[in-house]
Amino acid sequence: MPYQRLRRRATLGLLGAAALGLAASSAAPPRPGPVVPGPGGRRPPPRGRGRRPPPPPPVDTPQPGPMDLCPVCGMIVSKYPAWIATVLWNDGRAHHFDGAKDLFKFLHQLPKYAPGRRAQDIRTIGVTEFYGLRRVDARRSRYVVGSDVLGPMGHEFVPLASGEDARDFSKDHKGQRTLGFADIDAAWPERLDAGRFDPGKS
């Protein structure tokens, strides 16, 4: 067989194999990409753990100014957008915090941190939920303690928008307890400051 005909057949064979390879690769299912962390190293909840209810609507609270200080610890709140908590009063004024722990200290010691203010004058309390980084109703949120996620002031009440998110977060970040808003009494922030997560220990 002439040399040119052999070379032509070999070239056609190579082209056919390449075409088959391209068809197979295009038919293969795409590989999932890596989970890209969000601000502060946060990420969306793990998938495949059941259908989730729709997230609660965000609450309407003002943003802290660039130099607004936390009334409890004195830190600049705007430096920690992933942890902001806010108390909005009926008169339109607001107090901002660099984490839920200082928020609860404030709420349990109003005469110390906000003389003349009363709990019944609070219009809205917002916290920044961990996964979506949205401001949600603090009274409806869940809080995980004892996890490997630390806030600006150390151990924190990490806010989660739902019980499902709280369970996922606890699995992924070694959370030790999940609390509701009403569960957090005046002693809980002191326990967190001391690194204790058992309500039976003072």
mmCIF file of C-alpha atoms in Angstrom:
data_model
loop_
_atom_site.group_PDB
_atom_site.id
_atom_site.type_symbol
_atom_site.label_atom_id
_atom_site.label_comp_id
_atom_site.label_asym_id
_atom_site.label_seq_id
_atom_site.Cartn_x
_atom_site.Cartn_y
_atom_site.Cartn_z
ATOM 1 C CA MET A 1 0.000 0.000 0.000
ATOM 2 C CA PRO A 2 1.465 3.402 -0.905
ATOM 3 C CA TYR A 3 2.971 5.372 1.970
ATOM 4 C CA GLN A 4 0.673 8.397 1.494
ATOM 5 C CA ARG A 5 -2.488 6.235 1.812
ATOM 6 C CA LEU A 6 -1.206 4.656 5.046
ATOM 7 C CA ARG A 7 -0.429 8.066 6.509
ATOM 8 C CA ARG A 8 -3.920 9.346 5.551
ATOM 9 C CA ARG A 9 -5.606 6.374 7.269
ATOM 10 C CA ALA A 10 -3.511 6.895 10.400
ATOM 11 C CA THR A 11 -4.444 10.569 10.492
ATOM 12 C CA LEU A 12 -8.151 9.790 10.108
ATOM 13 C CA GLY A 13 -7.912 7.221 12.893
ATOM 14 C CA LEU A 14 -6.338 9.750 15.251
ATOM 15 C CA LEU A 15 -8.991 12.350 14.429
ATOM 16 C CA GLY A 16 -11.766 9.823 15.067
ATOM 17 C CA ALA A 17 -10.326 8.854 18.449
ATOM 18 C CA ALA A 18 -10.038 12.519 19.414
ATOM 19 C CA ALA A 19 -13.668 13.126 18.421
ATOM 20 C CA LEU A 20 -14.825 10.176 20.522
ATOM 21 C CA GLY A 21 -12.835 11.501 23.473
ATOM 22 C CA LEU A 22 -14.419 14.928 23.175
ATOM 23 C CA ALA A 23 -17.901 13.424 23.001
ATOM 24 C CA ALA A 24 -17.274 11.317 26.085
ATOM 25 C CA SER A 25 -15.908 14.254 28.053
ATOM 26 C CA SER A 26 -18.871 16.465 27.110
ATOM 27 C CA ALA A 27 -21.307 13.766 28.174
ATOM 28 C CA ALA A 28 -19.667 13.262 31.566
ATOM 29 C CA PRO A 29 -21.345 15.059 34.497
ATOM 30 C CA PRO A 30 -19.528 18.204 35.658
ATOM 31 C CA ARG A 31 -17.451 17.903 38.776
ATOM 32 C CA PRO A 32 -18.570 20.066 41.707
ATOM 33 C CA GLY A 33 -16.356 23.037 42.287
ATOM 34 C CA PRO A 34 -14.771 23.902 45.618
ATOM 35 C CA VAL A 35 -16.821 25.679 48.262
ATOM 36 C CA VAL A 36 -15.521 29.233 48.352
ATOM 37 C CA PRO A 37 -15.548 30.756 51.838
ATOM 38 C CA GLY A 38 -17.395 34.014 52.263
ATOM 39 C CA PRO A 39 -16.392 36.973 54.445
ATOM 40 C CA GLY A 40 -14.714 35.886 57.658
ATOM 41 C CA GLY A 41 -14.175 32.373 56.267
ATOM 42 C CA ARG A 42 -17.875 31.584 56.319
ATOM 43 C CA ARG A 43 -19.553 29.304 53.791
ATOM 44 C CA PRO A 44 -23.034 28.191 52.781
ATOM 45 C CA PRO A 45 -24.650 25.348 54.740
ATOM 46 C CA PRO A 46 -23.665 21.838 53.596
ATOM 47 C CA ARG A 47 -25.909 20.476 50.843
ATOM 48 C CA GLY A 48 -27.724 17.186 50.811
ATOM 49 C CA ARG A 49 -29.011 17.271 54.379
ATOM 50 C CA GLY A 50 -32.688 17.498 53.572
ATOM 51 C CA ARG A 51 -34.948 20.207 52.252
ATOM 52 C CA ARG A 52 -34.692 23.450 54.185
ATOM 53 C CA PRO A 53 -37.493 25.858 55.019
ATOM 54 C CA PRO A 54 -37.191 29.333 53.505
ATOM 55 C CA PRO A 55 -34.938 31.633 55.533
ATOM 56 C CA PRO A 56 -36.597 34.175 57.798
ATOM 57 C CA PRO A 57 -36.887 37.681 56.371
ATOM 58 C CA PRO A 58 -34.157 40.127 57.354
ATOM 59 C CA VAL A 59 -34.937 42.802 59.906
ATOM 60 C CA ASP A 60 -34.640 46.491 59.167
ATOM 61 C CA THR A 61 -31.950 47.917 61.423
ATOM 62 C CA PRO A 62 -29.524 50.754 60.669
ATOM 63 C CA GLN A 63 -25.883 50.121 59.917
ATOM 64 C CA PRO A 64 -23.309 51.329 62.441
ATOM 65 C CA GLY A 65 -21.327 54.398 61.520
ATOM 66 C CA PRO A 66 -17.598 54.073 60.813
ATOM 67 C CA MET A 67 -16.715 55.155 64.355
ATOM 68 C CA ASP A 68 -19.659 53.786 66.366
ATOM 69 C CA LEU A 69 -18.410 52.049 69.505
ATOM 70 C CA CYS A 70 -19.846 49.017 71.237
ATOM 71 C CA PRO A 71 -21.261 50.335 74.535
ATOM 72 C CA VAL A 72 -20.062 47.206 76.354
ATOM 73 C CA CYS A 73 -16.459 46.690 75.208
ATOM 74 C CA GLY A 74 -15.669 50.001 73.471
ATOM 75 C CA MET A 75 -14.523 48.439 70.185
ATOM 76 C CA ILE A 76 -15.341 49.974 66.776
ATOM 77 C CA VAL A 77 -18.299 47.904 65.559
ATOM 78 C CA SER A 78 -17.945 48.538 61.819
ATOM 79 C CA LYS A 79 -14.636 46.642 61.771
ATOM 80 C CA TYR A 80 -16.540 43.393 62.328
ATOM 81 C CA PRO A 81 -19.445 43.347 59.833
ATOM 82 C CA ALA A 82 -19.911 39.572 60.124
ATOM 83 C CA TRP A 83 -20.745 39.907 63.828
ATOM 84 C CA ILE A 84 -22.822 43.098 64.082
ATOM 85 C CA ALA A 85 -25.799 43.107 66.428
ATOM 86 C CA THR A 86 -28.132 46.075 66.872
ATOM 87 C CA VAL A 87 -30.762 47.277 69.307
ATOM 88 C CA LEU A 88 -33.162 49.731 67.653
ATOM 89 C CA TRP A 89 -35.263 51.838 70.014
ATOM 90 C CA ASN A 90 -38.747 53.211 69.442
ATOM 91 C CA ASP A 91 -37.339 56.740 69.158
ATOM 92 C CA GLY A 92 -35.181 55.682 66.169
ATOM 93 C CA ARG A 93 -31.870 55.640 68.000
ATOM 94 C CA ALA A 94 -29.716 52.527 67.988
ATOM 95 C CA HIS A 95 -26.941 50.795 69.893
ATOM 96 C CA HIS A 96 -24.551 48.558 67.943
ATOM 97 C CA PHE A 97 -22.401 45.662 69.164
ATOM 98 C CA ASP A 98 -19.472 43.653 67.808
ATOM 99 C CA GLY A 99 -21.102 40.354 68.700
ATOM 100 C CA ALA A 100 -24.138 38.741 70.281
ATOM 101 C CA LYS A 101 -22.315 38.195 73.568
ATOM 102 C CA ASP A 102 -21.995 41.926 74.220
ATOM 103 C CA LEU A 103 -25.579 42.361 73.030
ATOM 104 C CA PHE A 104 -26.815 40.011 75.765
ATOM 105 C CA LYS A 105 -24.627 41.700 78.391
ATOM 106 C CA PHE A 106 -26.236 44.980 77.379
ATOM 107 C CA LEU A 107 -29.791 43.632 77.483
ATOM 108 C CA HIS A 108 -29.313 42.127 80.944
ATOM 109 C CA GLN A 109 -27.682 45.262 82.356
ATOM 110 C CA LEU A 110 -29.571 48.168 80.800
ATOM 111 C CA PRO A 111 -29.182 50.471 83.838
ATOM 112 C CA LYS A 112 -25.398 50.099 83.536
ATOM 113 C CA TYR A 113 -24.989 50.505 79.777
ATOM 114 C CA ALA A 114 -28.062 52.581 78.813
ATOM 115 C CA PRO A 115 -29.317 54.579 81.818
ATOM 116 C CA GLY A 116 -32.902 55.704 81.369
ATOM 117 C CA ARG A 117 -33.681 53.072 78.723
ATOM 118 C CA ARG A 118 -36.269 50.332 79.293
ATOM 119 C CA ALA A 119 -36.634 46.939 77.639
ATOM 120 C CA GLN A 120 -40.215 47.741 76.618
ATOM 121 C CA ASP A 121 -38.895 50.661 74.546
ATOM 122 C CA ILE A 122 -36.974 48.336 72.192
ATOM 123 C CA ARG A 123 -38.452 48.187 68.695
ATOM 124 C CA THR A 124 -36.146 45.585 67.088
ATOM 125 C CA ILE A 125 -33.113 43.497 67.992
ATOM 126 C CA GLY A 126 -31.056 42.251 65.049
ATOM 127 C CA VAL A 127 -28.112 39.847 64.874
ATOM 128 C CA THR A 128 -25.986 38.811 61.886
ATOM 129 C CA GLU A 129 -26.651 35.158 61.122
ATOM 130 C CA PHE A 130 -23.594 33.039 60.398
ATOM 131 C CA TYR A 131 -24.223 31.536 56.969
ATOM 132 C CA GLY A 132 -26.010 34.240 54.988
ATOM 133 C CA LEU A 133 -24.527 37.205 56.872
ATOM 134 C CA ARG A 134 -27.993 38.793 56.981
ATOM 135 C CA ARG A 135 -29.435 40.774 59.883
ATOM 136 C CA VAL A 136 -32.238 38.654 61.346
ATOM 137 C CA ASP A 137 -34.562 38.862 64.345
ATOM 138 C CA ALA A 138 -32.520 38.058 67.454
ATOM 139 C CA ARG A 139 -35.558 36.741 69.294
ATOM 140 C CA ARG A 140 -36.216 34.111 66.611
ATOM 141 C CA SER A 141 -32.602 33.052 66.095
ATOM 142 C CA ARG A 142 -30.697 30.112 67.534
ATOM 143 C CA TYR A 143 -27.293 30.471 69.197
ATOM 144 C CA VAL A 144 -24.535 27.862 69.308
ATOM 145 C CA VAL A 145 -21.891 28.011 72.042
ATOM 146 C CA GLY A 146 -18.651 26.108 72.556
ATOM 147 C CA SER A 147 -17.754 25.897 68.857
ATOM 148 C CA ASP A 148 -14.368 26.361 67.194
ATOM 149 C CA VAL A 149 -15.559 29.687 65.716
ATOM 150 C CA LEU A 150 -14.453 32.697 67.756
ATOM 151 C CA GLY A 151 -15.745 36.246 67.470
ATOM 152 C CA PRO A 152 -13.972 39.564 68.063
ATOM 153 C CA MET A 153 -14.343 39.027 71.826
ATOM 154 C CA GLY A 154 -13.487 35.323 71.928
ATOM 155 C CA HIS A 155 -16.120 32.664 72.601
ATOM 156 C CA GLU A 156 -19.449 33.766 71.162
ATOM 157 C CA PHE A 157 -23.133 33.063 70.876
ATOM 158 C CA VAL A 158 -22.936 32.276 67.145
ATOM 159 C CA PRO A 159 -26.298 33.322 65.629
ATOM 160 C CA LEU A 160 -28.018 30.894 63.253
ATOM 161 C CA ALA A 161 -31.197 31.661 61.327
ATOM 162 C CA SER A 162 -32.892 28.304 62.001
ATOM 163 C CA GLY A 163 -32.667 25.086 63.942
ATOM 164 C CA GLU A 164 -31.476 23.300 60.775
ATOM 165 C CA ASP A 165 -28.600 25.747 60.377
ATOM 166 C CA ALA A 166 -27.751 25.370 64.056
ATOM 167 C CA ARG A 167 -27.540 21.574 63.713
ATOM 168 C CA ASP A 168 -25.323 21.803 60.625
ATOM 169 C CA PHE A 169 -23.103 24.395 62.254
ATOM 170 C CA SER A 170 -22.738 22.282 65.398
ATOM 171 C CA LYS A 171 -21.700 19.256 63.340
ATOM 172 C CA ASP A 172 -19.167 21.197 61.305
ATOM 173 C CA HIS A 173 -17.760 23.405 64.065
ATOM 174 C CA LYS A 174 -17.969 21.223 67.186
ATOM 175 C CA GLY A 175 -20.708 23.261 68.823
ATOM 176 C CA GLN A 176 -21.531 22.068 72.324
ATOM 177 C CA ARG A 177 -24.938 23.620 73.002
ATOM 178 C CA THR A 178 -27.733 25.339 71.070
ATOM 179 C CA LEU A 179 -29.742 28.034 72.865
ATOM 180 C CA GLY A 180 -32.793 30.114 72.120
ATOM 181 C CA PHE A 181 -33.006 33.821 72.852
ATOM 182 C CA ALA A 182 -34.954 33.252 76.083
ATOM 183 C CA ASP A 183 -32.432 30.631 77.267
ATOM 184 C CA ILE A 184 -29.615 33.169 77.551
ATOM 185 C CA ASP A 185 -29.790 34.648 81.028
ATOM 186 C CA ALA A 186 -27.402 37.131 82.629
ATOM 187 C CA ALA A 187 -24.974 34.366 83.669
ATOM 188 C CA TRP A 188 -24.396 32.956 80.174
ATOM 189 C CA PRO A 189 -22.108 35.725 78.837
ATOM 190 C CA GLU A 190 -19.890 35.328 81.914
ATOM 191 C CA ARG A 191 -19.662 31.584 81.265
ATOM 192 C CA LEU A 192 -18.563 32.231 77.687
ATOM 193 C CA ASP A 193 -15.915 34.702 78.838
ATOM 194 C CA ALA A 194 -14.550 31.949 81.089
ATOM 195 C CA GLY A 195 -14.774 29.282 78.373
ATOM 196 C CA ARG A 196 -17.537 27.334 80.122
ATOM 197 C CA PHE A 197 -20.501 25.997 78.177
ATOM 198 C CA ASP A 198 -22.384 23.991 80.802
ATOM 199 C CA PRO A 199 -25.266 25.927 82.438
ATOM 200 C CA GLY A 200 -24.781 23.837 85.586
ATOM 201 C CA LYS A 201 -21.379 25.367 86.200
ATOM 202 C CA SER A 202 -21.041 28.840 87.634
#
